[in-house]
Amino acid sequence: MRYLSRQSGFTLVELVVVIVVLGAISAGTAVYIVRSMEAYSDTVRRDQLTSTARVAVEKITRELRNALPNSVRTYNNDQCIQYIPVNRGSSYQNIPLTAANISFSAIENHSPDNPIYVVVYPYDRDQLYIEPTTSPGSIVEFDNYDPSTGTVTLGQNYRFSHGSPRKRFYFTATPVSYCVTNSQKLMRYNNNLTGNLNQQPLPPEPLPPGSNWSRVADNIQLTDGGNTVFPFAYTEGTLQRNAVVTLDFRFMEDSEWVRLLHEVQIRNVP
């Protein structure tokens, strides 16, 4: 008797079922991979925003802690903060209080780091931001310092309005400002002494080559949910506590955002 062998195979229905199943598995795997990559990208972006915010806060905090007493102020609707940085402090033997003089004697012989001004008893902020053309006052241009004798030479004959109760004086640089611009940039730049900063425009963008302005961070927000954000706030010191600067920075990029709220105590005293 003769038997005929039959070759087995896949039917069209089976092939269609296999294709559908493989397509479903591939689609699920693709969605999982895509979502994993998106989650990783979001995590990296959020980490970058956090790092940017922390670096900006730490930079401003360190500089504010070295601010001249009573020199911190905000302006431009609290988008900017300004202070006068201290290069070095020392004590004096005597200063010109009754009559103008070109120099005075310091007790400690420490060479300052390229100072621009000499300040004694900065109790009045308004006096600090007026260009010292006449005396009496608290701030005057610096000319020279002789560490061998401790003689501080001023840029002009000058009479200070008040002596320091502890005979302190400061060598300072020119004022520094941090501003959050309307184009979401945090910028640092140097100023001249000027009384009414609210009339001073924000630094231009892009920055011109060789300028004294530098960009610290991007993507910093001035609004949150339709509400205005005030990046800088300054609270005056009292007899019970030090002055405090509040930094409220909110960074956003591609719907990812971080907020850092930080307080800086201004411990310096005149």
mmCIF file of C-alpha atoms in Angstrom:
data_model
loop_
_atom_site.group_PDB
_atom_site.id
_atom_site.type_symbol
_atom_site.label_atom_id
_atom_site.label_comp_id
_atom_site.label_asym_id
_atom_site.label_seq_id
_atom_site.Cartn_x
_atom_site.Cartn_y
_atom_site.Cartn_z
ATOM 1 C CA MET A 1 0.000 0.000 0.000
ATOM 2 C CA ARG A 2 1.320 3.410 -0.862
ATOM 3 C CA TYR A 3 1.129 6.344 1.592
ATOM 4 C CA LEU A 4 1.366 9.939 0.475
ATOM 5 C CA SER A 5 3.247 12.338 2.869
ATOM 6 C CA ARG A 6 1.700 15.698 3.590
ATOM 7 C CA GLN A 7 3.875 18.761 4.221
ATOM 8 C CA SER A 8 2.648 20.870 7.184
ATOM 9 C CA GLY A 9 2.944 24.691 7.197
ATOM 10 C CA PHE A 10 1.372 27.935 8.378
ATOM 11 C CA THR A 11 -1.947 29.030 7.196
ATOM 12 C CA LEU A 12 -2.593 32.626 6.242
ATOM 13 C CA VAL A 13 -4.676 33.111 9.391
ATOM 14 C CA GLU A 14 -1.785 31.951 11.546
ATOM 15 C CA LEU A 15 0.639 34.270 9.810
ATOM 16 C CA VAL A 16 -1.709 37.213 10.339
ATOM 17 C CA VAL A 17 -2.102 36.342 14.022
ATOM 18 C CA VAL A 18 1.680 36.111 14.468
ATOM 19 C CA ILE A 19 2.204 39.448 12.724
ATOM 20 C CA VAL A 20 -0.455 41.109 14.898
ATOM 21 C CA VAL A 21 1.062 39.680 18.101
ATOM 22 C CA LEU A 22 4.606 40.702 17.140
ATOM 23 C CA GLY A 23 3.342 44.179 16.205
ATOM 24 C CA ALA A 24 1.664 44.560 19.584
ATOM 25 C CA ILE A 25 4.811 43.425 21.414
ATOM 26 C CA SER A 26 6.990 45.764 19.321
ATOM 27 C CA ALA A 27 4.647 48.684 19.922
ATOM 28 C CA GLY A 28 4.628 48.065 23.669
ATOM 29 C CA THR A 29 8.397 47.760 23.754
ATOM 30 C CA ALA A 30 8.801 50.947 21.709
ATOM 31 C CA VAL A 31 6.474 52.866 24.029
ATOM 32 C CA TYR A 32 8.410 51.603 27.052
ATOM 33 C CA ILE A 33 11.752 52.609 25.515
ATOM 34 C CA VAL A 34 10.475 56.023 24.423
ATOM 35 C CA ARG A 35 8.983 56.750 27.836
ATOM 36 C CA SER A 36 12.175 55.619 29.539
ATOM 37 C CA MET A 37 14.226 57.933 27.336
ATOM 38 C CA GLU A 38 11.828 60.812 27.980
ATOM 39 C CA ALA A 39 12.002 60.189 31.728
ATOM 40 C CA TYR A 40 15.800 60.143 31.544
ATOM 41 C CA SER A 41 15.842 63.376 29.512
ATOM 42 C CA ASP A 42 13.467 65.036 31.992
ATOM 43 C CA THR A 43 15.646 63.919 34.892
ATOM 44 C CA VAL A 44 18.790 65.259 33.231
ATOM 45 C CA ARG A 45 17.089 68.559 32.385
ATOM 46 C CA ARG A 46 15.753 68.919 35.929
ATOM 47 C CA ASP A 47 19.176 68.133 37.349
ATOM 48 C CA GLN A 48 20.777 70.738 35.087
ATOM 49 C CA LEU A 49 18.241 73.354 36.172
ATOM 50 C CA THR A 50 18.857 72.508 39.827
ATOM 51 C CA SER A 51 22.620 72.727 39.377
ATOM 52 C CA THR A 52 22.292 76.076 37.584
ATOM 53 C CA ALA A 53 20.065 77.436 40.333
ATOM 54 C CA ARG A 54 22.365 76.243 43.106
ATOM 55 C CA VAL A 55 25.468 77.723 41.465
ATOM 56 C CA ALA A 56 23.710 81.077 40.986
ATOM 57 C CA VAL A 57 22.453 81.147 44.582
ATOM 58 C CA GLU A 58 25.843 80.137 45.997
ATOM 59 C CA LYS A 59 27.670 82.767 43.931
ATOM 60 C CA ILE A 60 25.380 85.598 45.033
ATOM 61 C CA THR A 61 25.351 84.379 48.650
ATOM 62 C CA ARG A 62 29.141 84.397 48.915
ATOM 63 C CA GLU A 63 29.386 87.881 47.471
ATOM 64 C CA LEU A 64 26.623 89.330 49.639
ATOM 65 C CA ARG A 65 28.321 88.048 52.777
ATOM 66 C CA ASN A 66 31.259 90.271 51.860
ATOM 67 C CA ALA A 67 29.099 93.354 51.235
ATOM 68 C CA LEU A 68 29.872 96.673 52.865
ATOM 69 C CA PRO A 69 27.535 97.218 55.826
ATOM 70 C CA ASN A 70 24.354 99.103 54.884
ATOM 71 C CA SER A 71 25.229 99.071 51.174
ATOM 72 C CA VAL A 72 22.709 96.429 50.022
ATOM 73 C CA ARG A 73 19.637 97.708 48.164
ATOM 74 C CA THR A 74 17.161 96.469 45.542
ATOM 75 C CA TYR A 75 15.760 98.365 42.552
ATOM 76 C CA ASN A 76 13.862 97.998 39.263
ATOM 77 C CA ASN A 77 10.839 96.365 40.931
ATOM 78 C CA ASP A 78 13.130 93.999 42.890
ATOM 79 C CA GLN A 79 14.588 92.597 39.659
ATOM 80 C CA CYS A 80 18.018 93.877 40.732
ATOM 81 C CA ILE A 81 20.118 93.936 43.865
ATOM 82 C CA GLN A 82 23.193 96.081 44.413
ATOM 83 C CA TYR A 83 25.948 96.153 47.009
ATOM 84 C CA ILE A 84 29.472 97.540 47.492
ATOM 85 C CA PRO A 85 32.056 94.733 47.863
ATOM 86 C CA VAL A 86 34.664 94.997 50.615
ATOM 87 C CA ASN A 87 38.265 94.290 49.612
ATOM 88 C CA ARG A 88 39.716 94.518 53.096
ATOM 89 C CA GLY A 89 38.929 96.040 56.468
ATOM 90 C CA SER A 90 41.234 97.452 59.091
ATOM 91 C CA SER A 91 41.414 99.852 62.047
ATOM 92 C CA TYR A 92 42.632 103.424 62.123
ATOM 93 C CA GLN A 93 44.505 105.502 64.678
ATOM 94 C CA ASN A 94 42.883 108.753 63.624
ATOM 95 C CA ILE A 95 40.883 110.104 60.718
ATOM 96 C CA PRO A 96 40.141 113.671 59.599
ATOM 97 C CA LEU A 97 36.921 114.624 61.406
ATOM 98 C CA THR A 98 37.308 118.314 62.276
ATOM 99 C CA ALA A 99 39.290 119.402 59.201
ATOM 100 C CA ALA A 100 39.914 117.883 55.771
ATOM 101 C CA ASN A 101 43.141 115.966 55.243
ATOM 102 C CA ILE A 102 44.704 113.937 52.458
ATOM 103 C CA SER A 103 45.705 110.937 54.617
ATOM 104 C CA PHE A 104 45.293 109.099 57.911
ATOM 105 C CA SER A 105 47.086 106.338 59.819
ATOM 106 C CA ALA A 106 45.978 102.715 59.994
ATOM 107 C CA ILE A 107 46.808 100.393 62.870
ATOM 108 C CA GLU A 108 47.068 97.109 60.979
ATOM 109 C CA ASN A 109 49.478 96.931 58.074
ATOM 110 C CA HIS A 110 47.579 94.896 55.475
ATOM 111 C CA SER A 111 47.902 95.727 51.792
ATOM 112 C CA PRO A 112 44.453 96.059 50.138
ATOM 113 C CA ASP A 113 43.523 94.364 46.870
ATOM 114 C CA ASN A 114 43.227 97.180 44.296
ATOM 115 C CA PRO A 115 40.644 99.241 46.195
ATOM 116 C CA ILE A 116 38.719 102.112 44.661
ATOM 117 C CA TYR A 117 37.225 103.744 47.767
ATOM 118 C CA VAL A 118 37.877 104.202 51.474
ATOM 119 C CA VAL A 119 34.786 104.036 53.718
ATOM 120 C CA VAL A 120 34.401 104.953 57.378
ATOM 121 C CA TYR A 121 31.242 104.211 59.417
ATOM 122 C CA PRO A 122 28.760 103.484 56.585
ATOM 123 C CA TYR A 123 25.617 104.104 58.623
ATOM 124 C CA ASP A 124 23.721 105.991 55.877
ATOM 125 C CA ARG A 125 23.088 104.172 52.573
ATOM 126 C CA ASP A 126 22.276 107.398 50.726
ATOM 127 C CA GLN A 127 25.743 108.756 51.492
ATOM 128 C CA LEU A 128 27.401 105.633 50.126
ATOM 129 C CA TYR A 129 25.940 106.003 46.644
ATOM 130 C CA ILE A 130 26.810 109.656 46.110
ATOM 131 C CA GLU A 131 30.033 110.321 44.217
ATOM 132 C CA PRO A 132 32.432 111.781 46.823
ATOM 133 C CA THR A 133 33.251 115.225 45.434
ATOM 134 C CA THR A 134 33.013 117.166 48.689
ATOM 135 C CA SER A 135 33.156 116.411 52.383
ATOM 136 C CA PRO A 136 31.912 115.583 54.961
ATOM 137 C CA GLY A 137 30.778 112.067 54.100
ATOM 138 C CA SER A 138 31.438 108.355 54.541
ATOM 139 C CA ILE A 139 33.155 107.391 51.271
ATOM 140 C CA VAL A 140 36.091 108.877 49.361
ATOM 141 C CA GLU A 141 38.389 107.769 46.542
ATOM 142 C CA PHE A 142 41.491 105.789 47.475
ATOM 143 C CA ASP A 143 44.924 106.820 46.197
ATOM 144 C CA ASN A 144 47.700 104.921 47.938
ATOM 145 C CA TYR A 145 48.579 102.771 50.928
ATOM 146 C CA ASP A 146 52.042 102.499 52.504
ATOM 147 C CA PRO A 147 52.238 99.222 54.461
ATOM 148 C CA SER A 148 55.548 100.214 56.084
ATOM 149 C CA THR A 149 53.976 103.175 57.893
ATOM 150 C CA GLY A 150 50.275 102.267 57.675
ATOM 151 C CA THR A 151 49.498 105.555 55.940
ATOM 152 C CA VAL A 152 46.339 105.619 53.821
ATOM 153 C CA THR A 153 46.402 108.374 51.194
ATOM 154 C CA LEU A 154 43.067 109.588 49.892
ATOM 155 C CA GLY A 155 42.233 110.827 46.412
ATOM 156 C CA GLN A 156 41.483 114.332 47.753
ATOM 157 C CA ASN A 157 41.428 116.364 50.929
ATOM 158 C CA TYR A 158 38.476 114.949 52.779
ATOM 159 C CA ARG A 159 36.689 115.160 56.105
ATOM 160 C CA PHE A 160 34.634 112.189 57.284
ATOM 161 C CA SER A 161 31.269 113.028 58.783
ATOM 162 C CA HIS A 162 31.448 110.411 61.548
ATOM 163 C CA GLY A 163 34.066 108.294 63.212
ATOM 164 C CA SER A 164 33.549 104.581 63.760
ATOM 165 C CA PRO A 165 32.785 103.562 67.365
ATOM 166 C CA ARG A 166 35.344 100.770 66.952
ATOM 167 C CA LYS A 167 37.662 102.727 64.664
ATOM 168 C CA ARG A 168 36.979 100.544 61.643
ATOM 169 C CA PHE A 169 37.480 101.517 58.034
ATOM 170 C CA TYR A 170 37.056 99.608 54.772
ATOM 171 C CA PHE A 171 38.745 99.407 51.408
ATOM 172 C CA THR A 172 36.055 98.739 48.781
ATOM 173 C CA ALA A 173 35.628 98.192 45.058
ATOM 174 C CA THR A 174 32.979 99.731 42.797
ATOM 175 C CA PRO A 175 29.333 98.683 43.319
ATOM 176 C CA VAL A 176 28.129 95.372 41.875
ATOM 177 C CA SER A 177 24.604 94.546 40.707
ATOM 178 C CA TYR A 178 22.783 91.314 39.917
ATOM 179 C CA CYS A 179 19.731 91.684 37.673
ATOM 180 C CA VAL A 180 17.112 89.364 36.220
ATOM 181 C CA THR A 181 16.338 90.724 32.770
ATOM 182 C CA ASN A 182 13.046 90.533 30.916
ATOM 183 C CA SER A 183 14.642 87.980 28.580
ATOM 184 C CA GLN A 184 15.050 85.520 31.479
ATOM 185 C CA LYS A 185 18.770 86.014 32.098
ATOM 186 C CA LEU A 186 20.504 86.492 35.436
ATOM 187 C CA MET A 187 23.347 88.951 34.913
ATOM 188 C CA ARG A 188 26.124 90.481 36.994
ATOM 189 C CA TYR A 189 27.655 93.829 36.238
ATOM 190 C CA ASN A 190 29.605 96.696 37.778
ATOM 191 C CA ASN A 191 28.158 100.143 38.381
ATOM 192 C CA ASN A 192 29.346 103.595 39.145
ATOM 193 C CA LEU A 193 28.113 105.347 42.268
ATOM 194 C CA THR A 194 24.692 106.758 41.457
ATOM 195 C CA GLY A 195 21.819 107.723 43.703
ATOM 196 C CA ASN A 196 18.689 106.921 41.690
ATOM 197 C CA LEU A 197 19.145 103.445 40.251
ATOM 198 C CA ASN A 198 15.485 103.114 39.281
ATOM 199 C CA GLN A 199 16.255 105.335 36.296
ATOM 200 C CA GLN A 200 19.170 103.170 35.244
ATOM 201 C CA PRO A 201 18.340 100.758 32.381
ATOM 202 C CA LEU A 202 19.051 97.076 32.637
ATOM 203 C CA PRO A 203 22.236 95.949 30.873
ATOM 204 C CA PRO A 204 21.850 95.636 27.087
ATOM 205 C CA GLU A 205 21.713 92.292 25.341
ATOM 206 C CA PRO A 206 23.642 90.788 23.739
ATOM 207 C CA LEU A 207 26.571 91.940 25.824
ATOM 208 C CA PRO A 208 29.129 94.043 23.965
ATOM 209 C CA PRO A 209 32.654 92.593 23.763
ATOM 210 C CA GLY A 210 34.942 93.637 26.584
ATOM 211 C CA SER A 211 32.136 94.915 28.785
ATOM 212 C CA ASN A 212 31.964 94.652 32.573
ATOM 213 C CA TRP A 213 28.788 92.581 32.342
ATOM 214 C CA SER A 214 28.604 88.820 32.549
ATOM 215 C CA ARG A 215 25.765 86.331 32.228
ATOM 216 C CA VAL A 216 25.336 84.060 35.233
ATOM 217 C CA ALA A 217 22.334 81.906 34.258
ATOM 218 C CA ASP A 218 19.508 81.523 31.725
ATOM 219 C CA ASN A 219 15.836 80.494 31.872
ATOM 220 C CA ILE A 220 15.071 82.360 35.119
ATOM 221 C CA GLN A 221 11.425 83.376 35.384
ATOM 222 C CA LEU A 222 9.759 86.635 36.410
ATOM 223 C CA THR A 223 6.251 85.149 36.448
ATOM 224 C CA ASP A 224 4.766 81.983 37.949
ATOM 225 C CA GLY A 225 1.185 81.012 37.144
ATOM 226 C CA GLY A 226 0.457 84.549 36.008
ATOM 227 C CA ASN A 227 1.829 86.055 39.230
ATOM 228 C CA THR A 228 4.831 88.368 39.295
ATOM 229 C CA VAL A 229 8.005 86.955 40.865
ATOM 230 C CA PHE A 230 10.337 89.254 42.791
ATOM 231 C CA PRO A 231 13.786 87.608 42.647
ATOM 232 C CA PHE A 232 15.383 89.827 45.297
ATOM 233 C CA ALA A 233 14.055 91.180 48.589
ATOM 234 C CA TYR A 234 15.970 93.058 51.285
ATOM 235 C CA THR A 235 14.848 93.356 54.900
ATOM 236 C CA GLU A 236 16.631 95.941 57.021
ATOM 237 C CA GLY A 237 18.421 94.805 60.155
ATOM 238 C CA THR A 238 17.176 95.715 63.617
ATOM 239 C CA LEU A 239 18.628 95.622 67.117
ATOM 240 C CA GLN A 240 17.285 92.067 67.472
ATOM 241 C CA ARG A 241 18.440 90.548 64.170
ATOM 242 C CA ASN A 242 20.691 91.013 61.151
ATOM 243 C CA ALA A 243 19.590 92.288 57.779
ATOM 244 C CA VAL A 244 18.339 89.549 55.433
ATOM 245 C CA VAL A 245 18.368 89.190 51.646
ATOM 246 C CA THR A 246 15.801 86.748 50.208
ATOM 247 C CA LEU A 247 16.593 85.122 46.867
ATOM 248 C CA ASP A 248 13.568 83.655 45.071
ATOM 249 C CA PHE A 249 14.801 82.025 41.852
ATOM 250 C CA ARG A 250 12.563 79.981 39.545
ATOM 251 C CA PHE A 251 14.099 78.311 36.513
ATOM 252 C CA MET A 252 12.094 76.697 33.694
ATOM 253 C CA GLU A 253 13.065 74.847 30.519
ATOM 254 C CA ASP A 254 10.753 72.699 28.347
ATOM 255 C CA SER A 255 8.073 72.546 31.052
ATOM 256 C CA GLU A 256 10.584 71.418 33.680
ATOM 257 C CA TRP A 257 11.052 73.898 36.507
ATOM 258 C CA VAL A 258 12.785 74.242 39.862
ATOM 259 C CA ARG A 259 12.466 76.875 42.567
ATOM 260 C CA LEU A 260 15.109 77.828 45.122
ATOM 261 C CA LEU A 261 14.111 80.096 48.001
ATOM 262 C CA HIS A 262 17.156 81.126 50.001
ATOM 263 C CA GLU A 263 17.880 83.668 52.733
ATOM 264 C CA VAL A 264 21.251 85.357 53.249
ATOM 265 C CA GLN A 265 22.077 87.002 56.552
ATOM 266 C CA ILE A 266 24.093 90.198 56.198
ATOM 267 C CA ARG A 267 26.200 89.959 59.336
ATOM 268 C CA ASN A 268 28.535 92.884 58.681
ATOM 269 C CA VAL A 269 28.149 95.885 60.984
ATOM 270 C CA PRO A 270 29.560 99.417 60.545
#
